XYZ file of C-alpha atoms in Angstrom:
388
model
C 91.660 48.493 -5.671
C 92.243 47.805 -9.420
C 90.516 44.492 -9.165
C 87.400 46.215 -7.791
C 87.413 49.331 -10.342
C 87.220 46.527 -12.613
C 84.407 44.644 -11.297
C 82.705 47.687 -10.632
C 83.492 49.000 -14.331
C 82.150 45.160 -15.639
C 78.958 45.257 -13.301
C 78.159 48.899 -15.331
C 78.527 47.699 -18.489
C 76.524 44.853 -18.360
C 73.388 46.845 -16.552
C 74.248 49.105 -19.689
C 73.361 45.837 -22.112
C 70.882 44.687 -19.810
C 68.754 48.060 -20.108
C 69.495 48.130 -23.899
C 68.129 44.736 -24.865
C 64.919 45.444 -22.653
C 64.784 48.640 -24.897
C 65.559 46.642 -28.086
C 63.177 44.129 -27.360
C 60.098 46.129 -26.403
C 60.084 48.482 -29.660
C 60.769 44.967 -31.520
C 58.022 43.634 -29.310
C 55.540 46.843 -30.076
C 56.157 46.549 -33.728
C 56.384 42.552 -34.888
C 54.633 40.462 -31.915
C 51.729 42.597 -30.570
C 49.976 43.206 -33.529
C 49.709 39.628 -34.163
C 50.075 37.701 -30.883
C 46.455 36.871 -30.497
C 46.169 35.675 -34.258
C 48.923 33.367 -33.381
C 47.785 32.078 -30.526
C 44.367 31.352 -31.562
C 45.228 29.701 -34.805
C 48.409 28.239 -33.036
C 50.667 29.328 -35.532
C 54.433 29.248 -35.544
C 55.547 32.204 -36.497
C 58.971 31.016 -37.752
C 59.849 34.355 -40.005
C 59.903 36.015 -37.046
C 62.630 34.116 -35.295
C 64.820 34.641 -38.374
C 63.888 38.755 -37.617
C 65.090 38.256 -34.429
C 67.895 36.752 -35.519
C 69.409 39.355 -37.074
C 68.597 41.392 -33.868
C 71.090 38.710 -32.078
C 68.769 37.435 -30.282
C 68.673 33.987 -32.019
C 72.680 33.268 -30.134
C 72.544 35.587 -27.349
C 75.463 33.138 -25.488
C 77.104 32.205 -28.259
C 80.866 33.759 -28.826
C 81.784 36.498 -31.679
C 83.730 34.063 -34.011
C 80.625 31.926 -34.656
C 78.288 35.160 -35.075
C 76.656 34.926 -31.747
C 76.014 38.032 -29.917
C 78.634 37.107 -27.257
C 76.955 38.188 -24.010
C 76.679 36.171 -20.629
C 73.658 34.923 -18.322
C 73.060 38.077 -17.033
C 71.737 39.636 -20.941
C 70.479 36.012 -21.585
C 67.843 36.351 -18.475
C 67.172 40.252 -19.826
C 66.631 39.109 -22.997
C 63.904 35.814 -22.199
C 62.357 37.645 -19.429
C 61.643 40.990 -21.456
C 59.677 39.063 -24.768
C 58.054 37.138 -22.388
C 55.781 39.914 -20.877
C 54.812 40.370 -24.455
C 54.090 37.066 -25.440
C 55.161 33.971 -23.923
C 55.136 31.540 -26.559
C 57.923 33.955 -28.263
C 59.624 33.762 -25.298
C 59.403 30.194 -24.722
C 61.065 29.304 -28.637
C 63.398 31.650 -27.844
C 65.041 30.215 -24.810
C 64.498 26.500 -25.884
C 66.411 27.308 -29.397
C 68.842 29.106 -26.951
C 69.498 27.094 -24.862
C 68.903 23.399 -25.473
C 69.869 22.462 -29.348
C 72.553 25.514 -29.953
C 73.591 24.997 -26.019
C 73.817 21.843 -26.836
C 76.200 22.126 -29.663
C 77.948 24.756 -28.471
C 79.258 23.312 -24.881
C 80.137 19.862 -26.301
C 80.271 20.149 -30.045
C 83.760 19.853 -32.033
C 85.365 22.858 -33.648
C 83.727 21.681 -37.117
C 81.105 20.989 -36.121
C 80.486 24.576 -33.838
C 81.907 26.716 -37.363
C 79.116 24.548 -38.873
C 76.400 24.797 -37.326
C 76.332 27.736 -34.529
C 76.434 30.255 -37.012
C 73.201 29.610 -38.743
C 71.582 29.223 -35.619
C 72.978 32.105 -34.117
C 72.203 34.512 -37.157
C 68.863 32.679 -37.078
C 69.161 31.665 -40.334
C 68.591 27.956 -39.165
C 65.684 27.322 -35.995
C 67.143 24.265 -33.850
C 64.984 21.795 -31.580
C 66.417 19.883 -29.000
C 65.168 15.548 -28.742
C 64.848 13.832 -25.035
C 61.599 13.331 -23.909
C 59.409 10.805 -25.584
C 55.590 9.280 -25.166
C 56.498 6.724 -22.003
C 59.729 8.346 -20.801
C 59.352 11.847 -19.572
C 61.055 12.466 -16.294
C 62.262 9.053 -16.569
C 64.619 9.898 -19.833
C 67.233 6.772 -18.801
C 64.491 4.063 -20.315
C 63.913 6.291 -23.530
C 62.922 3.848 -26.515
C 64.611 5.865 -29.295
C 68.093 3.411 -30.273
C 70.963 4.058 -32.572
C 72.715 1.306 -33.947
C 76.510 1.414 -35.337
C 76.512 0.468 -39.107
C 79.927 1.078 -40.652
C 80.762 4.818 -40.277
C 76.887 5.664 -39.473
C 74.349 4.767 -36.593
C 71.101 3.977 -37.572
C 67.981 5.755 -35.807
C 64.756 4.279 -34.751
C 62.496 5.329 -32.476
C 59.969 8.862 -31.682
C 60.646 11.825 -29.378
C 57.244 13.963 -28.283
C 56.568 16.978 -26.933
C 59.573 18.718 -28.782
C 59.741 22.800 -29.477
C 60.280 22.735 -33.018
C 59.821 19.708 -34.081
C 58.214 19.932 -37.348
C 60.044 23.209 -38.203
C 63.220 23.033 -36.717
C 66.153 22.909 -39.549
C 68.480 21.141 -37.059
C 67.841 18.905 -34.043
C 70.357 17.474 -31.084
C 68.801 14.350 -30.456
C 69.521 12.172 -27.832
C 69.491 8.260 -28.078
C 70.037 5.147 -26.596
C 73.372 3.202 -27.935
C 73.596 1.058 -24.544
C 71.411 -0.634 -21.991
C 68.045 0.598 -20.747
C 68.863 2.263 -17.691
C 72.778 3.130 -18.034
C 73.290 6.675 -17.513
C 76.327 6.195 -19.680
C 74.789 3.747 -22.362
C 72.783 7.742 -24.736
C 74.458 8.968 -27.471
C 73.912 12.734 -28.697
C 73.410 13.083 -32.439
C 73.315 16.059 -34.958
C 70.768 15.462 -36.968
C 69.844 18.045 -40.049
C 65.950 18.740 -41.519
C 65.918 16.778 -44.625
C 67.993 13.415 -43.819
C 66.131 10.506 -44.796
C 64.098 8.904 -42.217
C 63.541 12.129 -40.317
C 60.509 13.619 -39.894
C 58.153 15.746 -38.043
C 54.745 13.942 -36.726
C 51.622 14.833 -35.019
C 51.564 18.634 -33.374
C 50.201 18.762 -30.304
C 46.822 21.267 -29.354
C 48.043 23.125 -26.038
C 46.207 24.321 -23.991
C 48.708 27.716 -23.837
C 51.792 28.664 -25.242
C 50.082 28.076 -28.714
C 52.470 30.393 -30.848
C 54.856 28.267 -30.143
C 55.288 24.744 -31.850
C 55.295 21.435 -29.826
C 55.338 18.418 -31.995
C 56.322 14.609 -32.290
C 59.956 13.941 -34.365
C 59.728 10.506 -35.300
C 62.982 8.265 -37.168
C 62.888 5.516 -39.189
C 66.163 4.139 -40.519
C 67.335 7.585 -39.713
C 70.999 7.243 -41.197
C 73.629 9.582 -38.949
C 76.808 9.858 -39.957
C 79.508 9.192 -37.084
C 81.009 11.936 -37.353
C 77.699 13.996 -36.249
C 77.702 12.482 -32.998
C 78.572 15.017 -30.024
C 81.257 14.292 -27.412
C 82.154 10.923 -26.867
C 79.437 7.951 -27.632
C 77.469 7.444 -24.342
C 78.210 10.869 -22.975
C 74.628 11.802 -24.442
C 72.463 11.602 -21.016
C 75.382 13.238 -18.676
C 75.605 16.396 -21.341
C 72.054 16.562 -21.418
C 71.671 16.939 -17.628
C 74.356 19.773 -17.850
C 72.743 21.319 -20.234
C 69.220 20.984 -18.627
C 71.194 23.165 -15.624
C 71.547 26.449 -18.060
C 68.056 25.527 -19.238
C 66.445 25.634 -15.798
C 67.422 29.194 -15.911
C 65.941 30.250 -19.425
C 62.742 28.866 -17.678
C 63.411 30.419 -14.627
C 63.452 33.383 -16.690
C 60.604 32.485 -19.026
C 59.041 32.219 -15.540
C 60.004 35.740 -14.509
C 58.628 37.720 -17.377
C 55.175 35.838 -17.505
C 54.771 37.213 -13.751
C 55.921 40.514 -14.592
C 53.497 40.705 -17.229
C 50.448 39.230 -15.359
C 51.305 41.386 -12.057
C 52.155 44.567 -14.553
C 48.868 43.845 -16.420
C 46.669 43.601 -12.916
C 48.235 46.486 -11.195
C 47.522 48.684 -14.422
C 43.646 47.450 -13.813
C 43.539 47.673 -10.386
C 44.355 51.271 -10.322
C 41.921 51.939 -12.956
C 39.025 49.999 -11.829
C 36.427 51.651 -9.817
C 33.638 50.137 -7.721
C 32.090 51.735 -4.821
C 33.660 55.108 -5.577
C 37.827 54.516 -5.931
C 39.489 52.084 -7.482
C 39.706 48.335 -6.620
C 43.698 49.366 -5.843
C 42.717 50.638 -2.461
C 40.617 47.530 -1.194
C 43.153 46.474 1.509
C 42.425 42.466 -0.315
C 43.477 43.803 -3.533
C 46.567 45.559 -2.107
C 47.539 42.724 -0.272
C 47.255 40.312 -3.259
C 49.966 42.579 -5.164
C 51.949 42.842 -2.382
C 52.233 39.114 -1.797
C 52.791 38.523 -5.692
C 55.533 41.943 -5.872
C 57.705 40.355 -3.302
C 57.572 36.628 -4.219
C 58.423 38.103 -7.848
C 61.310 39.856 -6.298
C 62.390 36.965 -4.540
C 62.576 34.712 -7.478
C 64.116 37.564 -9.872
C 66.695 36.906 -6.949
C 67.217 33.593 -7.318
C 67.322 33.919 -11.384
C 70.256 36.390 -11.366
C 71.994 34.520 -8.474
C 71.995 31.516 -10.825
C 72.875 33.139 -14.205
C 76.051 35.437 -12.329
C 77.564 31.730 -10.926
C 77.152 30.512 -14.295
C 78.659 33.015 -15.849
C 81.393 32.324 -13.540
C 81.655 29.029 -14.425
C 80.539 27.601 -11.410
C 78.233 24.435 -10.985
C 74.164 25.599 -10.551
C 72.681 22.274 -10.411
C 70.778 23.241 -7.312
C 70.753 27.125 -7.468
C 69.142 26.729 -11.234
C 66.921 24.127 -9.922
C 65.434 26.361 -7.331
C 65.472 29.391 -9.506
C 63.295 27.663 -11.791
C 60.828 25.862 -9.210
C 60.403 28.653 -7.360
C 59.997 31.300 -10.445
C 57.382 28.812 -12.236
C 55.320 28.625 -8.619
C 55.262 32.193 -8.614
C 54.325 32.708 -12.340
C 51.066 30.260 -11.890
C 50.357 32.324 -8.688
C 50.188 36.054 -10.474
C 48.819 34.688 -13.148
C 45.459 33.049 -11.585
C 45.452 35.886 -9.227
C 46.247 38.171 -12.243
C 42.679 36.776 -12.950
C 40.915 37.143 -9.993
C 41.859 40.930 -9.854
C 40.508 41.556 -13.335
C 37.159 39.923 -12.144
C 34.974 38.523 -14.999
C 37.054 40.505 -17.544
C 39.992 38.197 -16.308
C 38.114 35.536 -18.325
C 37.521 36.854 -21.521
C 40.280 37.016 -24.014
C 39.921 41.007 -24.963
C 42.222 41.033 -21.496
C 45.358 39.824 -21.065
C 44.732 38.183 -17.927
C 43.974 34.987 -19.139
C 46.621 34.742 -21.543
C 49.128 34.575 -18.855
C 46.932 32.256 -16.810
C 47.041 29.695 -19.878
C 50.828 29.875 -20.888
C 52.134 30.076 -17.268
C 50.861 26.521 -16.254
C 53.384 24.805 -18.732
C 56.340 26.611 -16.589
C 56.346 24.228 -13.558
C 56.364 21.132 -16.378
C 58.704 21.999 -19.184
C 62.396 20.945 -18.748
C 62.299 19.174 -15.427
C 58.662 19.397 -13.474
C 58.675 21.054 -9.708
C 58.723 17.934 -8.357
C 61.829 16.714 -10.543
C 62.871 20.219 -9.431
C 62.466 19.305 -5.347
C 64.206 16.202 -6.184
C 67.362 17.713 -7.502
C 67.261 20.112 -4.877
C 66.977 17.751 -2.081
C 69.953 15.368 -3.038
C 71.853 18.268 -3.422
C 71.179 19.439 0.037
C 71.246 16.019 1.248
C 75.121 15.535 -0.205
């Protein structure tokens, strides 16, 4: 009985957090992103002061414990937290989860005790921005051939080599970067480095023109006789590839949850429309092919809100979510392209213009079935897991 007035006393108290982040959020939201969202996203600017705001808000280290100056919470306020800014503006949303989750994740699931009282608290407080290196120009799902090497040299490895499509990777302060100290191919053959703004050899490259998701930054980091000390590497040398999948498991659900609040905000924004839209004497709302479009997209939405929670409370419990994050995020990045382009289609020729939100959504949703794993990377981790 005790044991369940104690879950029950736990499952109140984080709906309580829950509801006061999406509060929190929203007035922050009202006040420092809409004003300036569209500004942002036409000149594609970073708006990196901002993420230092929300810093101090705690939303910079939303998983990250008290006694590095994190806010402490669990999946459950994590989710709240990604899906709530990203009804406002994606792109916000998007930096969020991938400082989050990937290079502060990162650091703080396998990084040393010095180097977590380093580190996490400037990217907690949101004093430092982090970015997060895997991918590069010929290896994208294929990360195992990745061209980027570090060679041993005394008590440093030396880096060589260019990682592309990288949130933050111009501004970041601090990057986790992830290269090859084996043979092509070897799971166990990457080594995860530490790697700080301003080391020699280090730098950002070309920034990439996107098609959405424009406010926030996707650029090249590129190393040239990159000198890391040894003692910045994280975990064991070759553990770099295995950690990243594990951490690519929490990050599924930040984009499952990325996912989630881009299809809130396209459905939110058409069902607003629909019910003020009027042709042939009442509004488009009560057209049976209008209704039936929002009922479709208000119970696949449901559905993959589902699967997003299911996935953040077994992590939270420390149990594995390599498929149940997998399908949360596949599933919740299908759905966000579907609200979005029919997000469109209710809004009619207004849907197309940019004084609506409509296509807003329709433009930053597409990147959600391709970022961190694509739906097809998604089916295959899915599969073998079934397939066990």
């Amino acid at each position: 009985m005790d044991a369940v007035a104690s879950e029950s006393l736990s499952t109140a108290t984080v709906a309580e957090n829950q509801a006061m982040i999406a509060q929190m959020v929203k007035d922050f939201g009202d006040k420092e992103i809409k004003p300036y969202m569209r500004e942002w996203d036409e000149k594609q600017h970073f708006p990196k002061d901002l993420f230092h705001k929300m810093g101090e808000l705690g939303l910079m280290g939303v998983l990250v414990p008290h006694e590095y100056d994190g806010s402490g919470f669990g999946y459950h306020e994590y989710v709240t937290a990604i899906l709530e800014l990203s009804k406002i503006d994606p792109s916000i949303g998007l930096s969020m989860a991938a400082h989050n989750s990937l290079c502060t994740g990162h650091i703080f699931q396998f990084g040393s005790e010095a180097q977590k009282k380093k580190y996490l608290p400037k990217l907690a407080t949101g004093q430092w921005i982090g970015a997060w290196g895997l991918t590069e120009p010929n290896t994208g799902s294929d990360a195992g051939n990745m061209k980027t090497v570090a060679v041993k040299d005394g008590d440093e490895y030396v880096l060589n080599g260019a990682k592309n499509f990288i949130t933050h990777g111009i501004s970041g302060d601090v990057a986790v970067v992830i290269a090859r100290t084996g043979e092509p191919g070897d799971s166990h053959g990457m080594t995860a480095f530490i790697v700080e703004r301003g080391t020699a050899g280090f730098k950002g490259g070309r920034k990439e023109d996107k098609l959405g998701m424009r406010a926030s930054e996707t650029a090249e980091m590129i190393f040239e006789d990159c000198r890391v000390p040894a003692e910045n590497i994280l975990g064991n040398v070759g553990d770099g590839f295995v950690q990243s999948l594990k951490v690519l498991d929490g990050g599924r659900i930040s984009i499952a949850a990325l996912s989630l609040g881009i299809a809130e905000g396209a459905f939110d924004a058409a069902l607003q429309y629909s019910k003020e839209r009027e042709q042939f004497g009442k509004s488009i709302s009560k057209f049976q092919a209008i209704g039936f479009k929002l009922a479709d997209l208000a119970t696949k939405i449901e559905a993959a809100k589902l699967l997003t929670f299911r996935s953040a409370e077994l992590k939270n419990q420390g149990k594995s979510v390599n498929k149940e994050s997998a399908m949360a995020k596949y599933y919740a990045s299908e759905v966000c392209v579907e609200a979005s382009v029919e997000g469109v289609q209710i809004f009619g020729g207004y849907g197309f213009t940019k004084d609506y939100p409509a296509e807003r959504y329709y433009r930053d949703s597409k990147l959600c079935t391709i970022g961190e794993g694509t739906s097809e990377i998604q089916k295959l981790v899915i599969s073998r897991a079934i397939l066990k």
